[in-house]
Short mmCIF file of C-alpha atoms in Angstrom, two decimals:
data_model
loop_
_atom_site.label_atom_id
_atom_site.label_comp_id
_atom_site.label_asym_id
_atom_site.label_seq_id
_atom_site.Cartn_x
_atom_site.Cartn_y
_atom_site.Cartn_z
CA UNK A 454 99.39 35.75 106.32
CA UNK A 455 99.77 33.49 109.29
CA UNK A 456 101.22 29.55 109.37
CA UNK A 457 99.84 27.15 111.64
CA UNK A 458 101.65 24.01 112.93
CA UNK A 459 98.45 22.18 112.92
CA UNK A 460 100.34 19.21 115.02
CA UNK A 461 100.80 21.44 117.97
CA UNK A 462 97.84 23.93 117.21
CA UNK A 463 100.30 26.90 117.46
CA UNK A 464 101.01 30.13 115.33
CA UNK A 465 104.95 29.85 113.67
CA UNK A 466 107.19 32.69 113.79
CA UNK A 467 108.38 34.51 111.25
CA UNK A 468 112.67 33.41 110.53
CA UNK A 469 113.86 34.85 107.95
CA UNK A 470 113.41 36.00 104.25
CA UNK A 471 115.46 35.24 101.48
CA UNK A 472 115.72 36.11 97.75
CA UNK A 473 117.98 33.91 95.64
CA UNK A 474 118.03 36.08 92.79
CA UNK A 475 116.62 33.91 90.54
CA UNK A 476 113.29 35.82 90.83
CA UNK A 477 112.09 33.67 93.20
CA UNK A 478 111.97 34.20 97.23
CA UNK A 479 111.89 32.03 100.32
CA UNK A 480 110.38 32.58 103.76
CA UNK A 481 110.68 30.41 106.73
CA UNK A 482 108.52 29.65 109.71
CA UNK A 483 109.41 28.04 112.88
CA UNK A 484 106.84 26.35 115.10
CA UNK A 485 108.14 27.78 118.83
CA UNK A 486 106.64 24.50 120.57
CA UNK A 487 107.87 21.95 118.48
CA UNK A 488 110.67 23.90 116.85
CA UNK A 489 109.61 22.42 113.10
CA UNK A 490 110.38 24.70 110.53
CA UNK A 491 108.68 25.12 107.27
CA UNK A 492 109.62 27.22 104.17
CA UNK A 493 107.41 29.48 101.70
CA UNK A 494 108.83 29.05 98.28
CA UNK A 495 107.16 31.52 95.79
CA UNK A 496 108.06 31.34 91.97
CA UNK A 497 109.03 34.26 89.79
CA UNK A 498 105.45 35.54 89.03
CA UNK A 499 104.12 34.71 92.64
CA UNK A 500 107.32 36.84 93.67
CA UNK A 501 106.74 39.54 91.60
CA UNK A 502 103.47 40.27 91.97
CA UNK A 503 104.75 40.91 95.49
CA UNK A 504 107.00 43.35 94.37
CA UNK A 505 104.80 44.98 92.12
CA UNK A 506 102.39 45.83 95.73
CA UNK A 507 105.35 47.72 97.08
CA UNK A 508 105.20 45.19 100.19
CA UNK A 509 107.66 42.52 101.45
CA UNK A 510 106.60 39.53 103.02
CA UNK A 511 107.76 39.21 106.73
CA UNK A 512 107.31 43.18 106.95
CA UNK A 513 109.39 45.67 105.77
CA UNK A 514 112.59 46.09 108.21
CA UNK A 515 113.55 49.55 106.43
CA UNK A 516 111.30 52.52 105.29
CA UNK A 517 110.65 52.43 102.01
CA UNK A 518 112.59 55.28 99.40
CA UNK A 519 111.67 57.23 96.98
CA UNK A 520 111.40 55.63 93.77
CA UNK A 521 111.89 52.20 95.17
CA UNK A 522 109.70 50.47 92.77
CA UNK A 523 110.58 52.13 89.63
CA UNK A 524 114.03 51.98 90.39
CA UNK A 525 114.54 48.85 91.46
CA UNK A 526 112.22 47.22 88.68
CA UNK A 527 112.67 49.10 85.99
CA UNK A 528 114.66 48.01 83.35
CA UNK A 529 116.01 50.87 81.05
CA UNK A 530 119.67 49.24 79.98
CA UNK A 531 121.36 46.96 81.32
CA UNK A 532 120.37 43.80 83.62
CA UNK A 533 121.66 44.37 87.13
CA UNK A 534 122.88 41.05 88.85
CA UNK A 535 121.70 40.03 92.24
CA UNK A 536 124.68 40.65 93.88
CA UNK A 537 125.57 43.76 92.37
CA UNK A 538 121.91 45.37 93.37
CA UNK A 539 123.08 44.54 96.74
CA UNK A 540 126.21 46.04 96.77
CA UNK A 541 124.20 49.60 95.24
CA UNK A 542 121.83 49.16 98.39
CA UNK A 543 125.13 50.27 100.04
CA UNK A 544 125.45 53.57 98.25
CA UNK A 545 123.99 56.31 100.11
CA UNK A 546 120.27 56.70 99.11
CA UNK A 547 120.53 60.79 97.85
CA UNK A 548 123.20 59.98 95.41
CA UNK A 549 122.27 55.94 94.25
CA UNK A 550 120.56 56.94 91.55
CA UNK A 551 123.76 58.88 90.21
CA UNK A 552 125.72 56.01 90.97
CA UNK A 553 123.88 53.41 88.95
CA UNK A 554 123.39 55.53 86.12
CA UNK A 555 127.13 55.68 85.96
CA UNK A 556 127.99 52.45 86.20
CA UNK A 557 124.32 51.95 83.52
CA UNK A 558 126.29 54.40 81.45
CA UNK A 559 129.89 52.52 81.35
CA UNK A 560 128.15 49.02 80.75
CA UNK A 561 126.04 50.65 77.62
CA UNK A 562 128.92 51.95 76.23
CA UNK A 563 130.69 48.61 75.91
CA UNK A 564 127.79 46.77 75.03
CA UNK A 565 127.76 44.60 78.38
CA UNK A 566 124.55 42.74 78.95
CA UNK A 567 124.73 42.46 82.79
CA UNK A 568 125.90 44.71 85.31
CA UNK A 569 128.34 42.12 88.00
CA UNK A 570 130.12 43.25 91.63
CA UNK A 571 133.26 42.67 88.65
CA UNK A 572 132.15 45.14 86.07
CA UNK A 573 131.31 47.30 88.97
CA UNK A 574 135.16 46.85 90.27
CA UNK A 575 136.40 47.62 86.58
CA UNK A 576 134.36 50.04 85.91
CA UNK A 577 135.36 51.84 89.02
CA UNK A 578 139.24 51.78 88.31
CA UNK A 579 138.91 52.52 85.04
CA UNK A 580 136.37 55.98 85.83
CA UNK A 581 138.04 56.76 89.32
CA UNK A 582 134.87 56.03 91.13
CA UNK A 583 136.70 55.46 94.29
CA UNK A 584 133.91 55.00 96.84
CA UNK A 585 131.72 54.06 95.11
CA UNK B 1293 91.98 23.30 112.81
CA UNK B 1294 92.19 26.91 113.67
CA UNK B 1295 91.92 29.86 110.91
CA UNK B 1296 93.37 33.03 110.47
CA UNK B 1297 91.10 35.13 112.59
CA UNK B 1298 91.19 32.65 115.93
CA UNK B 1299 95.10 33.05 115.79
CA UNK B 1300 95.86 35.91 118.31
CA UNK B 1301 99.56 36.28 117.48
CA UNK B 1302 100.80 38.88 114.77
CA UNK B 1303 100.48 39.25 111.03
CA UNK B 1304 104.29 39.58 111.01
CA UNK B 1305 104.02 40.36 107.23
CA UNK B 1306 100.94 42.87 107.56
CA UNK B 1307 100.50 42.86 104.48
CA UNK B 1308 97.46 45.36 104.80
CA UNK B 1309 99.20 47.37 106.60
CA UNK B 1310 101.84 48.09 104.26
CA UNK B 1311 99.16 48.76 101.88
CA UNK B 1312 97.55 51.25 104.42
CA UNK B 1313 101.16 53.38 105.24
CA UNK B 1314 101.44 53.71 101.46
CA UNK B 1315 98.28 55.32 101.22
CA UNK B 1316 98.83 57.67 104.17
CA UNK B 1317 102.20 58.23 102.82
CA UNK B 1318 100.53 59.68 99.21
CA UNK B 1319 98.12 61.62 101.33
CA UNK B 1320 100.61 63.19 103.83
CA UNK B 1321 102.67 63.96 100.23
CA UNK B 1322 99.83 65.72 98.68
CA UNK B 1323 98.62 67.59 101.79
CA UNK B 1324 99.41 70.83 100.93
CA UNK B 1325 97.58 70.45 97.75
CA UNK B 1326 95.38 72.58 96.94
CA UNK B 1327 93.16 70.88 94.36
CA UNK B 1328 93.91 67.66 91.83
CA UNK B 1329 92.28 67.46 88.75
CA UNK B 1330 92.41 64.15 86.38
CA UNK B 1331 92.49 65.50 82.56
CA UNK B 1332 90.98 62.46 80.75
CA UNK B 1333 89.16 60.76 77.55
CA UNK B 1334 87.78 57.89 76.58
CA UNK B 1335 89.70 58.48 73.52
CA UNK B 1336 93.50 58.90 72.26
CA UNK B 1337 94.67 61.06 70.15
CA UNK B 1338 92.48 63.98 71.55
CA UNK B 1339 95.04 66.33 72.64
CA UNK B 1340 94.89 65.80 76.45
CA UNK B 1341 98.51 66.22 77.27
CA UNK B 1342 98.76 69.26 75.11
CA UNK B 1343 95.75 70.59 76.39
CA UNK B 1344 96.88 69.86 80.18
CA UNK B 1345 100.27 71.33 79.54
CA UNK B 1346 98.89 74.15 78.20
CA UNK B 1347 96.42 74.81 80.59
CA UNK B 1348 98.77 74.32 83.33
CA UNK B 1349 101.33 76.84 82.01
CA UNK B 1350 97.94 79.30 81.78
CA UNK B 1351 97.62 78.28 85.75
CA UNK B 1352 101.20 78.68 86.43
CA UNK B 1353 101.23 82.55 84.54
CA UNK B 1354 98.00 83.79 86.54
CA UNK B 1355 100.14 83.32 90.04
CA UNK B 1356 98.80 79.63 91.30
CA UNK B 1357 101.41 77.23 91.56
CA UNK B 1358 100.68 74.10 89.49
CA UNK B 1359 102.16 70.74 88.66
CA UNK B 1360 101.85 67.86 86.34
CA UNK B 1361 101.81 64.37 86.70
CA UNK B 1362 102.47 62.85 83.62
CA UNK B 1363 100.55 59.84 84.48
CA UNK B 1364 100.55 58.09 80.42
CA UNK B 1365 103.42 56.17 81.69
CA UNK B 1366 103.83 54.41 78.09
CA UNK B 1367 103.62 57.51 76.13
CA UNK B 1368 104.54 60.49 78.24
CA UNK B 1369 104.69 63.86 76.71
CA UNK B 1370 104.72 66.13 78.89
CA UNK B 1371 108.51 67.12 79.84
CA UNK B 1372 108.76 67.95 76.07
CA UNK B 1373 105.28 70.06 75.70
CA UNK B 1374 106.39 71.60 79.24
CA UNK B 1375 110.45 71.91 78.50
CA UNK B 1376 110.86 70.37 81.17
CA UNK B 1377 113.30 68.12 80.14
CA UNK B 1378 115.94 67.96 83.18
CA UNK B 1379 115.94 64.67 84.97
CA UNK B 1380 114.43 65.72 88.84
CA UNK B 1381 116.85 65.41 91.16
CA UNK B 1382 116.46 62.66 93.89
CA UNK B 1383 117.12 63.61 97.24
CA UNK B 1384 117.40 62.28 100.60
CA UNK B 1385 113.38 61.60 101.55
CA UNK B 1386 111.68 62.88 98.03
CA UNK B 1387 112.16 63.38 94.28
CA UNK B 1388 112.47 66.97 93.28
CA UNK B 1389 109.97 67.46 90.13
CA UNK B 1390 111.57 68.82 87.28
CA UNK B 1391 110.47 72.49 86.38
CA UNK B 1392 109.69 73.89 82.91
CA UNK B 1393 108.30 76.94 81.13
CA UNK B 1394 106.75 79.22 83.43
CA UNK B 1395 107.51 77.39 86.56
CA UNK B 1396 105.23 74.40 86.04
CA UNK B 1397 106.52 71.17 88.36
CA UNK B 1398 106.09 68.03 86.24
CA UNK B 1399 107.59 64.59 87.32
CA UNK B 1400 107.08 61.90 84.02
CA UNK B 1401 108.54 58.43 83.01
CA UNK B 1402 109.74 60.25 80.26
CA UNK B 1403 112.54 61.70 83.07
CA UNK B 1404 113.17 58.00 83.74
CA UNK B 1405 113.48 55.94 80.53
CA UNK B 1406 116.45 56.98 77.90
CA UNK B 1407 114.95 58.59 74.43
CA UNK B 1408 113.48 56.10 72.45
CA UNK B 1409 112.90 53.44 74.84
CA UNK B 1410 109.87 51.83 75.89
CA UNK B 1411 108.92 51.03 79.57
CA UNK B 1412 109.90 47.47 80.94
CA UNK B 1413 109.76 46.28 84.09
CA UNK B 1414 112.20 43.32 85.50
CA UNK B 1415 110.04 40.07 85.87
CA UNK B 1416 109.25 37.28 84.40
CA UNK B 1417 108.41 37.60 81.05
CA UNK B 1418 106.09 34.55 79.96
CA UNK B 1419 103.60 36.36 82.92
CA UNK B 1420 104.24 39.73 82.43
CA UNK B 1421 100.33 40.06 81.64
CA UNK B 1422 99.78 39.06 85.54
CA UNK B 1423 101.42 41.54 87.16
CA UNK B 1424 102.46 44.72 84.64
CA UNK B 1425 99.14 46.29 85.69
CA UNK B 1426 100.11 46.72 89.25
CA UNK B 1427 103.80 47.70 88.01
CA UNK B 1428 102.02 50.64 86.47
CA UNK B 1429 99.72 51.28 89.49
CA UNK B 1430 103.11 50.68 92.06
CA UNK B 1431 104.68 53.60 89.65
CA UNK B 1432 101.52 56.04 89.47
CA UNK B 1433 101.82 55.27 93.41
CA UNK B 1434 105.68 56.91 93.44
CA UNK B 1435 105.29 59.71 91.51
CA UNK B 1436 102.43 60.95 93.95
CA UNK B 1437 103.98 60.15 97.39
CA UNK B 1438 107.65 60.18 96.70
CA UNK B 1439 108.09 63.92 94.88
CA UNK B 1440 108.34 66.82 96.47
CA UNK B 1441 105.14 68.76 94.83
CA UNK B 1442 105.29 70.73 97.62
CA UNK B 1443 102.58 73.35 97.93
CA UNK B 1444 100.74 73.53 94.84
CA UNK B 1445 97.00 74.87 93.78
CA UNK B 1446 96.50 72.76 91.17
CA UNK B 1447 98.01 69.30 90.32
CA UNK B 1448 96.71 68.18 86.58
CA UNK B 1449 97.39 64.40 86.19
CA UNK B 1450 97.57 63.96 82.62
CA UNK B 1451 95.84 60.37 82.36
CA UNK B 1452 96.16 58.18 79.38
CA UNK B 1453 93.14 57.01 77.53
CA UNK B 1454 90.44 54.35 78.75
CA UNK B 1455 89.61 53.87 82.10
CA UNK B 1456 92.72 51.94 84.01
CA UNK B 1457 94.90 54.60 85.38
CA UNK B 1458 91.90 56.70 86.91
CA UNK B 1459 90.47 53.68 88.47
CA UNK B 1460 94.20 53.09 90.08
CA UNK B 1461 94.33 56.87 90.91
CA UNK B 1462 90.59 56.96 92.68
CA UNK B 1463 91.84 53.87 95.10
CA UNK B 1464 95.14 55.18 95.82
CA UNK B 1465 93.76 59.10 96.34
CA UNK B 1466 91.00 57.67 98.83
CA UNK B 1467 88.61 59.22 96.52
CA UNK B 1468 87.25 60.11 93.07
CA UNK B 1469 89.31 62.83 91.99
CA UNK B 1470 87.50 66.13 89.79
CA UNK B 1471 87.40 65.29 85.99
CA UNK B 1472 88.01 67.54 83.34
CA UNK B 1473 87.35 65.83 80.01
CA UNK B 1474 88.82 66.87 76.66
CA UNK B 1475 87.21 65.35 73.54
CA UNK B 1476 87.45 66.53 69.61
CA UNK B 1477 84.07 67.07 67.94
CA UNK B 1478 83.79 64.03 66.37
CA UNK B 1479 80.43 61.30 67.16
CA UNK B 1480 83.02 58.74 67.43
CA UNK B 1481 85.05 60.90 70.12
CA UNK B 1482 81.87 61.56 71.39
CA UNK B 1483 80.68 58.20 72.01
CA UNK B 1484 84.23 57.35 73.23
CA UNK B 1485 84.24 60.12 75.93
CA UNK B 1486 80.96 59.11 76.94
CA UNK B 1487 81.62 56.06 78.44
CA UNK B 1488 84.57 57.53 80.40
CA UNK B 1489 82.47 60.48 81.83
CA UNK B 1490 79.81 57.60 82.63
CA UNK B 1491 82.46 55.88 84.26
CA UNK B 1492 83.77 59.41 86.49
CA UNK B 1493 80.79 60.20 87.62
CA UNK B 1494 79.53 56.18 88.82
CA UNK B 1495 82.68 56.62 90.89
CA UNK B 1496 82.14 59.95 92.05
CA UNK B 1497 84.09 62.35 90.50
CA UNK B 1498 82.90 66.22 90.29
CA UNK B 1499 82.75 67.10 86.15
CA UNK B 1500 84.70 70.06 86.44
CA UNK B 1501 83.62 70.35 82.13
CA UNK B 1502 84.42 69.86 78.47
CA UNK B 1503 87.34 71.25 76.46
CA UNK B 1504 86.85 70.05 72.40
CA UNK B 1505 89.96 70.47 70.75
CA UNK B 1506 90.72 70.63 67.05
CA UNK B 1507 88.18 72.24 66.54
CA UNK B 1508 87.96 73.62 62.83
CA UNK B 1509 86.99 72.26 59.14
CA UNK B 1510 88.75 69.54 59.64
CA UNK B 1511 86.27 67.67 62.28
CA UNK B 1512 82.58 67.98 61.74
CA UNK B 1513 80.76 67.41 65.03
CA UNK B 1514 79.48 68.78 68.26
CA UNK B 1515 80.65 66.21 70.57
CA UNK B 1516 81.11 68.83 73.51
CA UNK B 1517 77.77 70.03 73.35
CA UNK B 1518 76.02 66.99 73.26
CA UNK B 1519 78.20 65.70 76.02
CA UNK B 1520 77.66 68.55 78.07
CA UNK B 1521 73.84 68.48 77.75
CA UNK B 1522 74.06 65.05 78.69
CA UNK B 1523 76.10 65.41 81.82
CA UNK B 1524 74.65 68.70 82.85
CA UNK B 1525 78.19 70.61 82.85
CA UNK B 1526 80.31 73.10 80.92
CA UNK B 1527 81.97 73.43 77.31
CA UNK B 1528 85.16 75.22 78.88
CA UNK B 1529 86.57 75.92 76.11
CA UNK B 1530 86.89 75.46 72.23
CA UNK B 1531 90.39 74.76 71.15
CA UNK B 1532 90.61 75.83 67.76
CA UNK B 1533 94.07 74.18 65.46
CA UNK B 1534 96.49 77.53 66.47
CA UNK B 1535 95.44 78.81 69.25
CA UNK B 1536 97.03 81.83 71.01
CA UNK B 1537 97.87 82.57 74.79
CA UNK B 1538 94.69 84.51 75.59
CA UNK B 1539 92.59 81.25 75.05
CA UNK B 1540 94.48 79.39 77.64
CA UNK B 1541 94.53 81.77 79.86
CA UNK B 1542 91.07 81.75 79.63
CA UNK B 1543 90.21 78.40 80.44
CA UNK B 1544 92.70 78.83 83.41
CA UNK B 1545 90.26 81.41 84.85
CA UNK B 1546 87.25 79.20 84.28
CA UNK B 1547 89.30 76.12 85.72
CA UNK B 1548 89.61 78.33 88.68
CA UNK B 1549 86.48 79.75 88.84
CA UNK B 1550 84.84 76.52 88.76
CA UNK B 1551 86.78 74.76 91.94
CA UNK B 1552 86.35 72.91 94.69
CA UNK B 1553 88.87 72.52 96.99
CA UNK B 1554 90.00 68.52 97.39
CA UNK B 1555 89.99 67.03 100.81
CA UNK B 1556 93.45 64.84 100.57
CA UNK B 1557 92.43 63.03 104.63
CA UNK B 1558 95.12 59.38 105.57
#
């Protein structure tokens, strides 16, 4: 996909891409005559359906892993907050899915609903997960 | 105003692109194998994972190295008919495959999701009829570029019944992969598997033939014979309620007898 600023007839550039964590994500365009800038909004279906291609909008900046789909999308257990999948981006890829099966693990076992960058903290103290 | 085409700069998103490097990436994956082979029905209930398992353990015992994809991603049963039960082991650019009786590499959502539990994706619920389709196709995609199948002669992909997932796998192989087609005896089996070996062939896949399963008292019929009359191709095998080693092993030799060898080009 391309924008146009139709005022100055010119192609935008891609800025920058950003996902709220409410399922839905934004993407902004800047006009480089003019210097408007205009944001893509998608809702949560528009945004998934994204996800579900395997493809990011504004190109991917990082090869894509193994598994990324299934194990980013899958849900077997516990909900995994925004911020807390972004901390687990930070884990080493060859042993991430160990990690989050862990912390999956500790969460099922006390019957918490949604995995936080707090249960992870707790959860790490209480296991000895220093590291991780 | 201007459209897409008269706009010289970039597709920064390149979105077809993307599209294109996952396809070369499944094809680079599968490049040292051998030969694929969709196991499929029109029909459930017909005994195509046991019969793939089974024939791939046959496979695995005459010396070629063979995997499974356990490609019914809402009902696998492979691991279990393959004890092959280990979770595969992620590491730093592929999946290892799990391994099970007599060396057969399987990978299966059934490795993925706890016992019990049924597949759901993260999304948006109300719409989840939107976009679970090409969840399914996104995770078919994974489990043939992202594990390490390594060099194999045969890869069986156990598909699930009707027509979905082998449409899926015939865009993301590049091509219509060989069909072998498992029915039970029955005219309603029969007229099932029809429409799915219609379907194969439209698309272009090479009948590799017909195993009937069940076969005994219990079903009256002679759905493979019919079917292969009709389709000009083989009744591989009869499969009767207890069968014994020596029949898969059988069908294994015909299996191999009867290949061609797949052309996996980006």
């Amino acid at each position: 996909m391309k924008f146009l600023c139709v005022e100055c007839d010119q192609q935008m550039a891609f800025g920058e891409r950003r996902l709220p964590g409410d399922g839905t994500l934004a993407a902004t365009f800047k006009c480089p005559s003019c210097g408007r800038v205009v944001a893509m909004l998608t809702n949560p279906m528009e945004t998934q359906l994204v996800s579900s291609l395997g493809v990011e909008i504004g190109g991917r900046t990082v090869p894509a892993q193994p598994f990324e789909m299934i194990e980013t999308m899958m849900t077997a257990g516990p909900v995994w907050s925004h911020d807390a999948q972004e901390r687990l981006t930070r884990v080493p890829n060859f042993v991430r899915g160990m990690v989050k099966k862990i912390y999956a693990d500790y969460a099922k076992e006390r019957g918490i609903a949604e995995i936080t960058p707090a249960i992870m903290d707790t959860a790490r103290a209480e296991l000895g997960l220093e590291g991780m | 105003m201007r459209t897409y085409h008269d706009l010289p700069g970039p597709d920064r998103s390149g979105l077809l692109e993307q599209i294109t490097a996952q396809r070369r990436r499944v094809a680079e994956r599968l490049a040292e194998v051998r030969q694929i082979v969709a196991v499929m029905s029109g029909k459930g209930g017909v005994g195509k994972s046991y019969v793939t398992a089974h024939l791939a353990r046959a496979l695995a015992r005459s010396g070629r190295p063979t995997g499974v994809l356990d490609a019914d991603l809402n009902g696998p049963t492979i691991p279990s008919l393959l004890g092959a039960p280990h979770t595969p082991i992620p590491k730093s650019r592929a999946i290892e495959p799990a391994v099970g009786s007599d060396g057969v590499k399987c990978i299966s959502m059934a490795h993925l999701l706890d016992d019990g539990a049924p597949l759901v994706f993260r999304g948006p619920s109300a719409d989840s009829f939107v976009w679970r389709g090409a969840m399914e196709a996104a995770a078919l995609r994974e489990f043939l570029a992202d594990v390490a199948w390594g060099s194999l002669d045969v890869l069986l992909l156990d598909l699930p019944p009707g027509m979905q997932r082998y449409i899926e796998l015939c865009d993301l192989l590049g091509e219509a992969p060989p069909v072998l087609t498992v029915t039970i005896p029955t005219p309603e089996s029969r007229d099932a598997v029809r429409r799915s070996m219609r379907a194969a062939v439209d698309r272009g896949s090479q009948l590799r033939g017909i195993v009937e399963n069940m076969v005994g008292p219990q079903f009256s019929g002679r759905a493979a014979d019919e079917l292969a009359q009709e389709f000009a191709t083989h009744v591989l095998a009869r499969i009767p309620w207890h069968p014994g080693p020596e029949l898969w092993d059988k069908l294994a030799t015909r299996i191999a007898q009867t290949r061609r060898p797949t052309a996996h080009a980006p």
